[in-house]
JSON list of C-alpha atoms in Angstrom, two decimals:
[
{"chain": "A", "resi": 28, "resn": "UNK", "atom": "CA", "xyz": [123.69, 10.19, 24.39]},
{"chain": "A", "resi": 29, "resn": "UNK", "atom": "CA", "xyz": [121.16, 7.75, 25.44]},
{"chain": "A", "resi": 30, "resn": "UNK", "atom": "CA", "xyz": [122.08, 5.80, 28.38]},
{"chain": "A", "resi": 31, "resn": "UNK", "atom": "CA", "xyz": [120.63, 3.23, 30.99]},
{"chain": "A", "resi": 32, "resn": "UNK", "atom": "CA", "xyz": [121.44, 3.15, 34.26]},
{"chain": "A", "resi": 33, "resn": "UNK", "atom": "CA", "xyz": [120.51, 0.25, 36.88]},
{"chain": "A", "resi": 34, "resn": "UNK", "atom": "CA", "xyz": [122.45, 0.46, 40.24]},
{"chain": "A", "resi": 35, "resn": "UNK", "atom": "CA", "xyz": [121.48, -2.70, 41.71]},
{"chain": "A", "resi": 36, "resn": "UNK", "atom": "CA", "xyz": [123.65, -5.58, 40.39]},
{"chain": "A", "resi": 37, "resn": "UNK", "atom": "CA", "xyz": [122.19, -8.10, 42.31]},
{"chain": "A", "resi": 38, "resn": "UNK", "atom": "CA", "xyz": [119.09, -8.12, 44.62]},
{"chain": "A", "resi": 39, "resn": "UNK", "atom": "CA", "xyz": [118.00, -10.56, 47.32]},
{"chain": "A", "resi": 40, "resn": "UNK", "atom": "CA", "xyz": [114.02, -10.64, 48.74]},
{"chain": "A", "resi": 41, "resn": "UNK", "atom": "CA", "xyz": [112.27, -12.82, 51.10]},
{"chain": "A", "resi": 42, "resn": "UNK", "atom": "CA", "xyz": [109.32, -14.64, 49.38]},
{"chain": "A", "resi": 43, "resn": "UNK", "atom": "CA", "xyz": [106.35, -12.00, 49.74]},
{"chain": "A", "resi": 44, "resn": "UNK", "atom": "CA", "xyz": [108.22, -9.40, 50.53]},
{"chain": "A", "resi": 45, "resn": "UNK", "atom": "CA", "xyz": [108.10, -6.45, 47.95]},
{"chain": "A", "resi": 46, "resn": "UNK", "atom": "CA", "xyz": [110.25, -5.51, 45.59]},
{"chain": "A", "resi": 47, "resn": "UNK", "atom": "CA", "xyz": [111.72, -2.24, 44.09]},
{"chain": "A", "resi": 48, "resn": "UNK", "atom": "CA", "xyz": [114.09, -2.58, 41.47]},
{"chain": "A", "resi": 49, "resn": "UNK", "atom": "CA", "xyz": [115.97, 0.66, 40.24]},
{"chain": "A", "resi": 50, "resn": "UNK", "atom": "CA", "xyz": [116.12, 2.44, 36.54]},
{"chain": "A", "resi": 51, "resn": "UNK", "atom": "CA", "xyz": [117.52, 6.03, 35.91]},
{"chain": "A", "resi": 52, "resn": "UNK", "atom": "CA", "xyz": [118.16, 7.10, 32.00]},
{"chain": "A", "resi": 53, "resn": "UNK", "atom": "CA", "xyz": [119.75, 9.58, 30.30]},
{"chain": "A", "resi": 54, "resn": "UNK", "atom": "CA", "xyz": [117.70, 10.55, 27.15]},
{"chain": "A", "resi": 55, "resn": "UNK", "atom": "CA", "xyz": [116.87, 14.01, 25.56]},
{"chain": "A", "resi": 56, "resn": "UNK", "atom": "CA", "xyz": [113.45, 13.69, 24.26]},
{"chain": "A", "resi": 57, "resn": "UNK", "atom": "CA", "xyz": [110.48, 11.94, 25.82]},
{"chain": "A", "resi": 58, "resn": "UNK", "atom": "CA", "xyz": [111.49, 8.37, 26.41]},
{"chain": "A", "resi": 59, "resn": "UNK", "atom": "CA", "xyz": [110.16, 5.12, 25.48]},
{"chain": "A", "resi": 60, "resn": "UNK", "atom": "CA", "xyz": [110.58, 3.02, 28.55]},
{"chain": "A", "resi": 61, "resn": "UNK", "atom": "CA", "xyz": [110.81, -1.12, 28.57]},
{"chain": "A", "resi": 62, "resn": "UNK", "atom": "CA", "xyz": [111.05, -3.08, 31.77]},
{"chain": "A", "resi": 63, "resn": "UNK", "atom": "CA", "xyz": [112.04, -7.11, 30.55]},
{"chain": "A", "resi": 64, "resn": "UNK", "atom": "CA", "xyz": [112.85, -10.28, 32.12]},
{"chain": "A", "resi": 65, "resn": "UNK", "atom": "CA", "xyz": [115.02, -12.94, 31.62]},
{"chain": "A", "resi": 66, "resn": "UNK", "atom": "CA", "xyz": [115.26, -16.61, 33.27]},
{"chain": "A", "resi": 67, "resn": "UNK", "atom": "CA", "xyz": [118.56, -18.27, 33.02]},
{"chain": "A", "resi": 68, "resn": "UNK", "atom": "CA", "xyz": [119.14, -19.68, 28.95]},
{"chain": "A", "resi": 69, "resn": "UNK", "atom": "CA", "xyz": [116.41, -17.44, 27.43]},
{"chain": "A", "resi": 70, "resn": "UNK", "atom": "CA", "xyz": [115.51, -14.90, 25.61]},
{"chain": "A", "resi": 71, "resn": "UNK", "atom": "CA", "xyz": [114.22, -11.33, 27.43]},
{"chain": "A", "resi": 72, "resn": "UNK", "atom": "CA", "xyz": [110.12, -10.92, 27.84]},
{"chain": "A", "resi": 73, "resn": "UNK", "atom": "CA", "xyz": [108.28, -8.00, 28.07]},
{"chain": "A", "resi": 74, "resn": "UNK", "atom": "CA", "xyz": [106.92, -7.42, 31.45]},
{"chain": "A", "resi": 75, "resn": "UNK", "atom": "CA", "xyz": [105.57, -3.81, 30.86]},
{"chain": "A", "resi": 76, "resn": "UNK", "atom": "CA", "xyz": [106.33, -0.38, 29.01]},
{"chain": "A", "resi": 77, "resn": "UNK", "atom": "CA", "xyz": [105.70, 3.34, 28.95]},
{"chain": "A", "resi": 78, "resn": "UNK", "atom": "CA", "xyz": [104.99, 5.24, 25.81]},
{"chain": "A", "resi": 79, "resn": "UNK", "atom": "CA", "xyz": [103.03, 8.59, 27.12]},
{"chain": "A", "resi": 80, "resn": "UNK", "atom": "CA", "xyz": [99.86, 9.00, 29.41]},
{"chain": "A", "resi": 81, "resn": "UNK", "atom": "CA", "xyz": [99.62, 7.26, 33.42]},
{"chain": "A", "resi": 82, "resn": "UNK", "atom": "CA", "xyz": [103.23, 7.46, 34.33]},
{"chain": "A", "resi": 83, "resn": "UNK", "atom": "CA", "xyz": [101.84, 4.68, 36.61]},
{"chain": "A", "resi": 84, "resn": "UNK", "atom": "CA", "xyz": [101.89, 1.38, 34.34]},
{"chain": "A", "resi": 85, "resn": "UNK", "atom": "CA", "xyz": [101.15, -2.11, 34.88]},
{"chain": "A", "resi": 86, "resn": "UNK", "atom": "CA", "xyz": [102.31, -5.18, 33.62]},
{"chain": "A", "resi": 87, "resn": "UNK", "atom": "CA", "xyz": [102.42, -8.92, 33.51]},
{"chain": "A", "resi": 88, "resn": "UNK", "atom": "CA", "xyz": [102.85, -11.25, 36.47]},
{"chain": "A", "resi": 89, "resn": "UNK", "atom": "CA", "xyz": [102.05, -8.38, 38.91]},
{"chain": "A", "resi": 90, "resn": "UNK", "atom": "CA", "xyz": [104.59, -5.70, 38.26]},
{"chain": "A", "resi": 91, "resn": "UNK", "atom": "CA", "xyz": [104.03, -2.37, 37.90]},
{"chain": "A", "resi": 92, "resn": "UNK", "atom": "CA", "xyz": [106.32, 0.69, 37.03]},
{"chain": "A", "resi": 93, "resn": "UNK", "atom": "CA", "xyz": [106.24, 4.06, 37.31]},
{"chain": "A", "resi": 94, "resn": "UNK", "atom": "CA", "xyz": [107.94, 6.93, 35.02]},
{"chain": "A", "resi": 95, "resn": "UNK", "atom": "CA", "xyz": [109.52, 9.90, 36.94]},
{"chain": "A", "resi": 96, "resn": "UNK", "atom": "CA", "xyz": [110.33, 12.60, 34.17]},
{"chain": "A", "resi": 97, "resn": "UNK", "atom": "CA", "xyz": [111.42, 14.99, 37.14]},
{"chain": "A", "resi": 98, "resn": "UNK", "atom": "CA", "xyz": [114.35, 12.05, 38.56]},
{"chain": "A", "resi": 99, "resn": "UNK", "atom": "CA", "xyz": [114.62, 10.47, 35.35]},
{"chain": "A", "resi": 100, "resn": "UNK", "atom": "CA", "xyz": [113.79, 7.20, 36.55]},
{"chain": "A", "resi": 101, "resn": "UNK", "atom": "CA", "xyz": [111.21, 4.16, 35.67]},
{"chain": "A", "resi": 102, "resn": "UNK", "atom": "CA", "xyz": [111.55, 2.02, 38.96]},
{"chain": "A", "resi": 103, "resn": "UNK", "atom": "CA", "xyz": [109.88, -1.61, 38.78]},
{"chain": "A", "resi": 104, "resn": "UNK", "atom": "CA", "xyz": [107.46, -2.79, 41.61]},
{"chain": "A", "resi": 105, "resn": "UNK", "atom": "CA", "xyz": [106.18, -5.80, 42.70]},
{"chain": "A", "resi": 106, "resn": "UNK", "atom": "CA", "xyz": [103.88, -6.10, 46.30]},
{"chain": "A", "resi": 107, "resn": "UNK", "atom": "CA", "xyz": [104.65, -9.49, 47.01]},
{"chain": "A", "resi": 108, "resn": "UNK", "atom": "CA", "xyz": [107.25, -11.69, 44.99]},
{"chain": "A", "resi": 109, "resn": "UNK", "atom": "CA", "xyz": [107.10, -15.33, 44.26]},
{"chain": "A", "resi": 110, "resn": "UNK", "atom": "CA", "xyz": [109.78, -17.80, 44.25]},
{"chain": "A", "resi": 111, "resn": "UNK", "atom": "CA", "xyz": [109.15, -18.06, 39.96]},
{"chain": "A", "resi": 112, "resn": "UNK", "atom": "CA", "xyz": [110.32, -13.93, 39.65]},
{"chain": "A", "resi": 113, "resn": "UNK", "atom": "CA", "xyz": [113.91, -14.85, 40.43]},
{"chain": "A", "resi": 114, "resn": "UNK", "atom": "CA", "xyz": [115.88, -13.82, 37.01]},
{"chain": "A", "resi": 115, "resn": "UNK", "atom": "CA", "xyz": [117.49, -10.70, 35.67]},
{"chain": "A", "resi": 116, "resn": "UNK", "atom": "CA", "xyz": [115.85, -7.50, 35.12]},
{"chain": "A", "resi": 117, "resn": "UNK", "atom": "CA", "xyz": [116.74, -4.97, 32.53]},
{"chain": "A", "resi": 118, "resn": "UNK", "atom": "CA", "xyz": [115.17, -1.83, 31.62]},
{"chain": "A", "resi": 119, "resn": "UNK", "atom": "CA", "xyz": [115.40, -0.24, 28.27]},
{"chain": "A", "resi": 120, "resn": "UNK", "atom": "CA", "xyz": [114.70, 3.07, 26.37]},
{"chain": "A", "resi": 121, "resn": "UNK", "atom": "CA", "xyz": [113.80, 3.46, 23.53]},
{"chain": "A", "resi": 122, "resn": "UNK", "atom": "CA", "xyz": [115.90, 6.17, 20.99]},
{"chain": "A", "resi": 123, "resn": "UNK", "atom": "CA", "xyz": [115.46, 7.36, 17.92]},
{"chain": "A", "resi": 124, "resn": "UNK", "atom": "CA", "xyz": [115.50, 4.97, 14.82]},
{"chain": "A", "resi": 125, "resn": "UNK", "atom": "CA", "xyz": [114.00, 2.65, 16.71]},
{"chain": "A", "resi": 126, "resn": "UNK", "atom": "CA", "xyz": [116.84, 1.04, 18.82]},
{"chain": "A", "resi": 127, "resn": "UNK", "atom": "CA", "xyz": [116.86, -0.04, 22.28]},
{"chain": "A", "resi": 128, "resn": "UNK", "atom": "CA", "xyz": [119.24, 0.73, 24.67]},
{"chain": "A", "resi": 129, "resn": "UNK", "atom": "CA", "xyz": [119.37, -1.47, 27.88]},
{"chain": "A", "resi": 130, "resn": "UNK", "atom": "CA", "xyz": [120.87, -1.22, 31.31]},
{"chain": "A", "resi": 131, "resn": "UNK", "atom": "CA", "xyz": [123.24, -3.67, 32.77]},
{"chain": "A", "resi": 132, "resn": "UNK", "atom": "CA", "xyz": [120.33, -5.55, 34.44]},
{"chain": "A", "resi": 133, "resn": "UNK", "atom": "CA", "xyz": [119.76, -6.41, 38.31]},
{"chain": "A", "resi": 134, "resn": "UNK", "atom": "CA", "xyz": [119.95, -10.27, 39.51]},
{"chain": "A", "resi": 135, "resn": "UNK", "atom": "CA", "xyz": [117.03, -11.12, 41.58]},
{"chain": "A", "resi": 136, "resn": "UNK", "atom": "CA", "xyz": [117.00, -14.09, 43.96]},
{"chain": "A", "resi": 137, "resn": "UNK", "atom": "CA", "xyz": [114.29, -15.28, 45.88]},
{"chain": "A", "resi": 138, "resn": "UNK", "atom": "CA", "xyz": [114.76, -16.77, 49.26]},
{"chain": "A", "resi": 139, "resn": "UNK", "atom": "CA", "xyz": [111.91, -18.85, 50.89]},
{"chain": "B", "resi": 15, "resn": "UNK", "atom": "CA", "xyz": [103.97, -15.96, 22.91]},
{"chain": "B", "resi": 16, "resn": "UNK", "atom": "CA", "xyz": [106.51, -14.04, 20.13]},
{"chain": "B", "resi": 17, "resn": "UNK", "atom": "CA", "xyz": [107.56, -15.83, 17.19]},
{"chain": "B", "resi": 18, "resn": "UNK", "atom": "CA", "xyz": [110.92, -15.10, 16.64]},
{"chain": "B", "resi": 19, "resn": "UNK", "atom": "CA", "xyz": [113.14, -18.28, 16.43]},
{"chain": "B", "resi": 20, "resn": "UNK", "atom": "CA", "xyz": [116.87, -18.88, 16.99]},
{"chain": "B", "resi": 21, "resn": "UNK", "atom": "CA", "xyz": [119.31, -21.72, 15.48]},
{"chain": "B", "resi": 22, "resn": "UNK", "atom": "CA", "xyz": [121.26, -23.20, 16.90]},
{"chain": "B", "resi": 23, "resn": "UNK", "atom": "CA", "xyz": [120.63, -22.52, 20.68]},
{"chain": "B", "resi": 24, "resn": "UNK", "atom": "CA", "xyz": [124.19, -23.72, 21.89]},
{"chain": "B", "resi": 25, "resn": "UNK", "atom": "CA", "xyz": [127.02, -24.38, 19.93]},
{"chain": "B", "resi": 26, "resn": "UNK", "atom": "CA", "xyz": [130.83, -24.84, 20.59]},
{"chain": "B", "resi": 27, "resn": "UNK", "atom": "CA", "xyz": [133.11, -24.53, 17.25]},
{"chain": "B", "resi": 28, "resn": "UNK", "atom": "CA", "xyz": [136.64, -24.31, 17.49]},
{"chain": "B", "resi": 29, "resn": "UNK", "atom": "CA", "xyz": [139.06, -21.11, 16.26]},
{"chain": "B", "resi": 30, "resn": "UNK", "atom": "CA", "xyz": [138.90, -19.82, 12.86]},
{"chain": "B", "resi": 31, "resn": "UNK", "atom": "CA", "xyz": [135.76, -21.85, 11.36]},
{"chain": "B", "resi": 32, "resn": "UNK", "atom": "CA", "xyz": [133.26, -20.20, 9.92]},
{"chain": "B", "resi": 33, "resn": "UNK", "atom": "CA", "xyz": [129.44, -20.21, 11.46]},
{"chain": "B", "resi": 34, "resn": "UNK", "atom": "CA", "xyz": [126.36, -18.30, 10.90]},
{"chain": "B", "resi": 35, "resn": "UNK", "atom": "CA", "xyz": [123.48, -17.94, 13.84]},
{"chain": "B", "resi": 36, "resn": "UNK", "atom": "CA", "xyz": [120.15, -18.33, 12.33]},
{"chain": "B", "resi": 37, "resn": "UNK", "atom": "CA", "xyz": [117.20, -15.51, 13.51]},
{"chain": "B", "resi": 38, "resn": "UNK", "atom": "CA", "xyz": [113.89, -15.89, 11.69]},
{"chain": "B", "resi": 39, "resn": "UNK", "atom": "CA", "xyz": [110.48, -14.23, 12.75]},
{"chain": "B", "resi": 40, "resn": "UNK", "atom": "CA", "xyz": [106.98, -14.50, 11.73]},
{"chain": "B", "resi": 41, "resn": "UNK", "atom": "CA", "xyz": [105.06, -11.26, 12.44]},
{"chain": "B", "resi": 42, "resn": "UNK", "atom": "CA", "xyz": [106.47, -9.43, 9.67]},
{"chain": "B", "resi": 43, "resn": "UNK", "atom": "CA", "xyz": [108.24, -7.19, 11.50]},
{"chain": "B", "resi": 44, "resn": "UNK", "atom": "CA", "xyz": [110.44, -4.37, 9.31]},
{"chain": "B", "resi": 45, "resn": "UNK", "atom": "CA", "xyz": [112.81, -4.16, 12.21]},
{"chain": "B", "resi": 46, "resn": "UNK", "atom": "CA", "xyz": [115.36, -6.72, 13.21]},
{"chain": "B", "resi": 47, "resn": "UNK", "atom": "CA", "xyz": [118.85, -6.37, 15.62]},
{"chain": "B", "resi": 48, "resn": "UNK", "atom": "CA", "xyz": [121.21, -8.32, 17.05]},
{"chain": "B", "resi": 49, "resn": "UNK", "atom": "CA", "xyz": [122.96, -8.16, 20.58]},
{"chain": "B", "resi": 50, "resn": "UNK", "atom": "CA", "xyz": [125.34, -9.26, 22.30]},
{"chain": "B", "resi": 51, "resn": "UNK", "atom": "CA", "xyz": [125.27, -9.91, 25.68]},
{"chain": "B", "resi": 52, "resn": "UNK", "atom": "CA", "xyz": [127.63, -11.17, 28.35]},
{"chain": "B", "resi": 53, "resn": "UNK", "atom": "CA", "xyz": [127.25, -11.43, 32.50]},
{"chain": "B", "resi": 54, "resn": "UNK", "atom": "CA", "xyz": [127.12, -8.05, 34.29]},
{"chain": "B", "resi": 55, "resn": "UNK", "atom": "CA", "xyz": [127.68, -6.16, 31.01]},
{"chain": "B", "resi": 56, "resn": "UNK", "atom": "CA", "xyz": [124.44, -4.34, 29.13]},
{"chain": "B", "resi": 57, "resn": "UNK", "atom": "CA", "xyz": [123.22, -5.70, 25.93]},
{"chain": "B", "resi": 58, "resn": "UNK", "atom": "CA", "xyz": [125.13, -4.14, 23.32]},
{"chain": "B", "resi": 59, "resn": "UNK", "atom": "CA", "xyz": [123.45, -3.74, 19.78]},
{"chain": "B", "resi": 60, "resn": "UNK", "atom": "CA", "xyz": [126.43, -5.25, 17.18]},
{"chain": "B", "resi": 61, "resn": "UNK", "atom": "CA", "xyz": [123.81, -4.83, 13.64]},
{"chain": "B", "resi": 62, "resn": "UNK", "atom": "CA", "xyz": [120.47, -3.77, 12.90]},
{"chain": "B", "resi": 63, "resn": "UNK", "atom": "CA", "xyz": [118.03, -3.59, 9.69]},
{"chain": "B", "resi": 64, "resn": "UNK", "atom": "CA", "xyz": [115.27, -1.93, 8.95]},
{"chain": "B", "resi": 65, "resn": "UNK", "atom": "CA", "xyz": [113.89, -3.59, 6.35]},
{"chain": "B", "resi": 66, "resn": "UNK", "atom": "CA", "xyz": [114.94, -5.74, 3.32]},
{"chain": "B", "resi": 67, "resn": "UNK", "atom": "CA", "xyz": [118.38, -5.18, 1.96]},
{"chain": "B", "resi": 68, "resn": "UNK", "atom": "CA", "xyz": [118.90, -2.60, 4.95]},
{"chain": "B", "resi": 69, "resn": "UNK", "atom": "CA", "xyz": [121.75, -3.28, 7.53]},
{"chain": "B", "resi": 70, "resn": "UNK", "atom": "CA", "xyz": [122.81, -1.14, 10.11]},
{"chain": "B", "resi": 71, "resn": "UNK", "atom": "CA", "xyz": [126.35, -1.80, 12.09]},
{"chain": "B", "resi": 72, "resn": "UNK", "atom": "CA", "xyz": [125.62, -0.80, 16.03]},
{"chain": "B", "resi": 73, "resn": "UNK", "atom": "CA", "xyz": [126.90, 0.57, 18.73]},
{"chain": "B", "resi": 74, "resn": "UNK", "atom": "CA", "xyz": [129.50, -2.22, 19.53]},
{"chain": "B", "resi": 75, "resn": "UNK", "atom": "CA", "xyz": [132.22, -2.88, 17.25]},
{"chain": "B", "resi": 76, "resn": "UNK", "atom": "CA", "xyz": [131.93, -6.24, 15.69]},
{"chain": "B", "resi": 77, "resn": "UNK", "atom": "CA", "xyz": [133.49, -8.56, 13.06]},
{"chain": "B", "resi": 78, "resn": "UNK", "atom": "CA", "xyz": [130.69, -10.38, 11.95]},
{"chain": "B", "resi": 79, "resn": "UNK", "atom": "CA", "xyz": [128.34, -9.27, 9.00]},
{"chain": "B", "resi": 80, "resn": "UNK", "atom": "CA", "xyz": [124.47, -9.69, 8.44]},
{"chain": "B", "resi": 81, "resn": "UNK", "atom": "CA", "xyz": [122.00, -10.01, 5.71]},
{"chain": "B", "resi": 82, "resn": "UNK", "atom": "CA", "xyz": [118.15, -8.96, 4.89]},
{"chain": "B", "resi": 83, "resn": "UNK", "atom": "CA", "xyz": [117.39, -10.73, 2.11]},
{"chain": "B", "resi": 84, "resn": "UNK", "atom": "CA", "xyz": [114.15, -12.06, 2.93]},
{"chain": "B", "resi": 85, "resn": "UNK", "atom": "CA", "xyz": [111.74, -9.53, 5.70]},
{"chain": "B", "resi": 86, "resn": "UNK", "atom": "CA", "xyz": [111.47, -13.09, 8.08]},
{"chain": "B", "resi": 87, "resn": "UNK", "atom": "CA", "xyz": [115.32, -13.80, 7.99]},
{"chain": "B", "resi": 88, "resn": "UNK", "atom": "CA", "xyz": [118.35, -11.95, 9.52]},
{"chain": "B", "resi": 89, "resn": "UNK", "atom": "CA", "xyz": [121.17, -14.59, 10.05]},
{"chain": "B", "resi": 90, "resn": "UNK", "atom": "CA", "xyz": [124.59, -13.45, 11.84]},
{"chain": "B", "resi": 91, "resn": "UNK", "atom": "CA", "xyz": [127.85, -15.00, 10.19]},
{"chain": "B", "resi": 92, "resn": "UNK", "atom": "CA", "xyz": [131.45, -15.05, 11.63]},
{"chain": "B", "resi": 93, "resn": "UNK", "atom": "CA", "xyz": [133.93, -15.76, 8.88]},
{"chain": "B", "resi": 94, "resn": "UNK", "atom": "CA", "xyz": [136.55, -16.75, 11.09]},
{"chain": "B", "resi": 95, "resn": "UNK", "atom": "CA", "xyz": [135.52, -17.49, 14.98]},
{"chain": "B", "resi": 96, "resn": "UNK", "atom": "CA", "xyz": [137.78, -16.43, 17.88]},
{"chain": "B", "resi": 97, "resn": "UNK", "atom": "CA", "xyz": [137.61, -17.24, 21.22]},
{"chain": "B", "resi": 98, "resn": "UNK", "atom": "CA", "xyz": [136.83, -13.69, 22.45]},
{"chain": "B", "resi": 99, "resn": "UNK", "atom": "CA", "xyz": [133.23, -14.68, 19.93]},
{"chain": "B", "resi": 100, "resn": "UNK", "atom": "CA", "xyz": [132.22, -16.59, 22.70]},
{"chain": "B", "resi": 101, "resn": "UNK", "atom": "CA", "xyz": [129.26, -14.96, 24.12]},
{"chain": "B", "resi": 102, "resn": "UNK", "atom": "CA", "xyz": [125.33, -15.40, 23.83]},
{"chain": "B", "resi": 103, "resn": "UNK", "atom": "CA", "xyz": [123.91, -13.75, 21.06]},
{"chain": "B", "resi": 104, "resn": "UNK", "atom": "CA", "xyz": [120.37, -12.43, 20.71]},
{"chain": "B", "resi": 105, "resn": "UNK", "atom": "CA", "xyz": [118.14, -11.90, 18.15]},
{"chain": "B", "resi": 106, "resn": "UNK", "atom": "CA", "xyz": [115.18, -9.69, 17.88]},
{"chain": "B", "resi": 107, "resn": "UNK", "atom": "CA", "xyz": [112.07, -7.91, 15.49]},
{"chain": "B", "resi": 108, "resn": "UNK", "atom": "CA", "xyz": [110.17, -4.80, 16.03]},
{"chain": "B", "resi": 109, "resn": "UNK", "atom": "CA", "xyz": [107.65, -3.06, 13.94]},
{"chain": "B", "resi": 110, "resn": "UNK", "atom": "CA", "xyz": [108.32, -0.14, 12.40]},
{"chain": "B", "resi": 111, "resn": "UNK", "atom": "CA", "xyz": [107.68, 3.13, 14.33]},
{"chain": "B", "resi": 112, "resn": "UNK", "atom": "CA", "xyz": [108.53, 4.94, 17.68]},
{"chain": "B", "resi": 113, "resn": "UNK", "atom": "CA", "xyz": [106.33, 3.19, 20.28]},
{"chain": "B", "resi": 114, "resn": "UNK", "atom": "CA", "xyz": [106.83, -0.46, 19.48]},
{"chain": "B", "resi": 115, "resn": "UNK", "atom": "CA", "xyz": [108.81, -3.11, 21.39]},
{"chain": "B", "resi": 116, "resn": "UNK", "atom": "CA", "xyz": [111.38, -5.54, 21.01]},
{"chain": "B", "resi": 117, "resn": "UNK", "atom": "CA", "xyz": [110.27, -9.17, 21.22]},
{"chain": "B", "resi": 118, "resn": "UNK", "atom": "CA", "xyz": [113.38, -11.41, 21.66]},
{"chain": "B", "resi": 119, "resn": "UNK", "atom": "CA", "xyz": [114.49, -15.30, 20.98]},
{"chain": "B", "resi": 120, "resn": "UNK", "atom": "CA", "xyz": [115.90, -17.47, 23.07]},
{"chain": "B", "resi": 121, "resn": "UNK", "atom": "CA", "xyz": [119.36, -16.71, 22.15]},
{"chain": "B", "resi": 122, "resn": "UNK", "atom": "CA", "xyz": [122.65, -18.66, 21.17]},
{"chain": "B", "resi": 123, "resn": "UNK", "atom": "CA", "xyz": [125.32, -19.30, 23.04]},
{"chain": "B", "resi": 124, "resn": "UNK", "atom": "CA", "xyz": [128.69, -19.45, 21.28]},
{"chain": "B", "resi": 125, "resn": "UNK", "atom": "CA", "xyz": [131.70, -21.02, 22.98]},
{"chain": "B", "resi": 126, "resn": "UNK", "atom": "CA", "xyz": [134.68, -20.74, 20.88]},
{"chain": "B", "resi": 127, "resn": "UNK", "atom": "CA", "xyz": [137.54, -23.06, 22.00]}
]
């Protein structure tokens, strides 16, 4: 069964300190991996996904990812983080038919 | 920006009335779900379509039903709201196909008192 683990409920960072935040799934075939945010009240965006190729991937507002088919993980990066990337994280894989299955998410604040 | 709209963004309704969240998109997508989502729990996928006149119940058991009749509209209706309703819903289109994402609105949240 398809499954999405994230490990980190909640995260704290210093402003401009980097950032790491955790994604292991469980999937049988080669996965379709989804990183997406969401601010407090809104929908989830798209910050970056993996299909097949660079298992090093980058997305928007800085963050990058990279897919680890050997420890079955798709960990989210960021250098430096900004006050504005506090929000909740989830990561998703895609299965078969087409549906997404997402983790529980990770809580990010930002302290200045 | 996506352009997949939600109705009504908040909305408190009290036990046993019937309501129906709206979820419209405009890229022609074949591919619609809903989820449900509540704090510290994963999104859980309660109906899916795949095109018109295709729905799909999901993963989580739920008591509400949906419709495709148009390829743009997928709205959610509970015919008789409890209080263990309340929870944001979310809405969102994909095209068909394997490697495609999700693009998501902005949600409702349902309070049922």
């Amino acid at each position: 069964a398809q499954s999405v683990t994230q490990p980190d409920i909640h995260i704290t960072v210093s402003e401009g300190a980097s950032l790491e935040l955790r994604c292991n799934y469980s999937y049988g075939a080669t996965p379709y991996l989804f990183w997406y945010v969401q601010s407090p009240g809104q929908g989830l965006q798209l910050l970056l996904k993996y299909f097949s190729g660079d298992t090093l991937v980058q997305g928007i507002k800085g963050f990058e990812a990279e897919f680890k088919r050997s420890q079955s993980s798709f960990n989210l990066r960021k250098p430096s983080v900004h006050w504005s990337d506090a929000a909740e994280y989830f990561c998703a894989v895609g299965a078969s038919g087409n549906q997404f299955y997402f983790g529980t998410g990770t809580s990010l604040t930002v302290i200045p | 920006e996506a352009d997949i709209y939600q109705t009504p963004r908040y909305l408190v309704i009290g036990t046993g009335k019937k309501i129906t969240l709206e979820c419209s998109q405009t890229m022609g997508h074949d591919k619609m779900y809903w989820y449900q989502q509540d704090p510290g729990m994963e999104l859980h996928l309660i109906h899916y379509s795949y095109g018109v006149n295709s729905t799909e119940k999901g993963d989580l058991s739920s008591e509400s039903t949906v419709s495709r009749i148009r390829t743009e509209h997928f709205p959610l209706t509970l015919e008789s709201a409890r209080p263990s309703h309340t929870s944001q819903y979310l809405c969102a289109s994909s095209e068909r196909g394997w490697n495609t994402e999700a693009f998501f609105g902005q949600g409702t949240r349902l309070t049922v008192v």
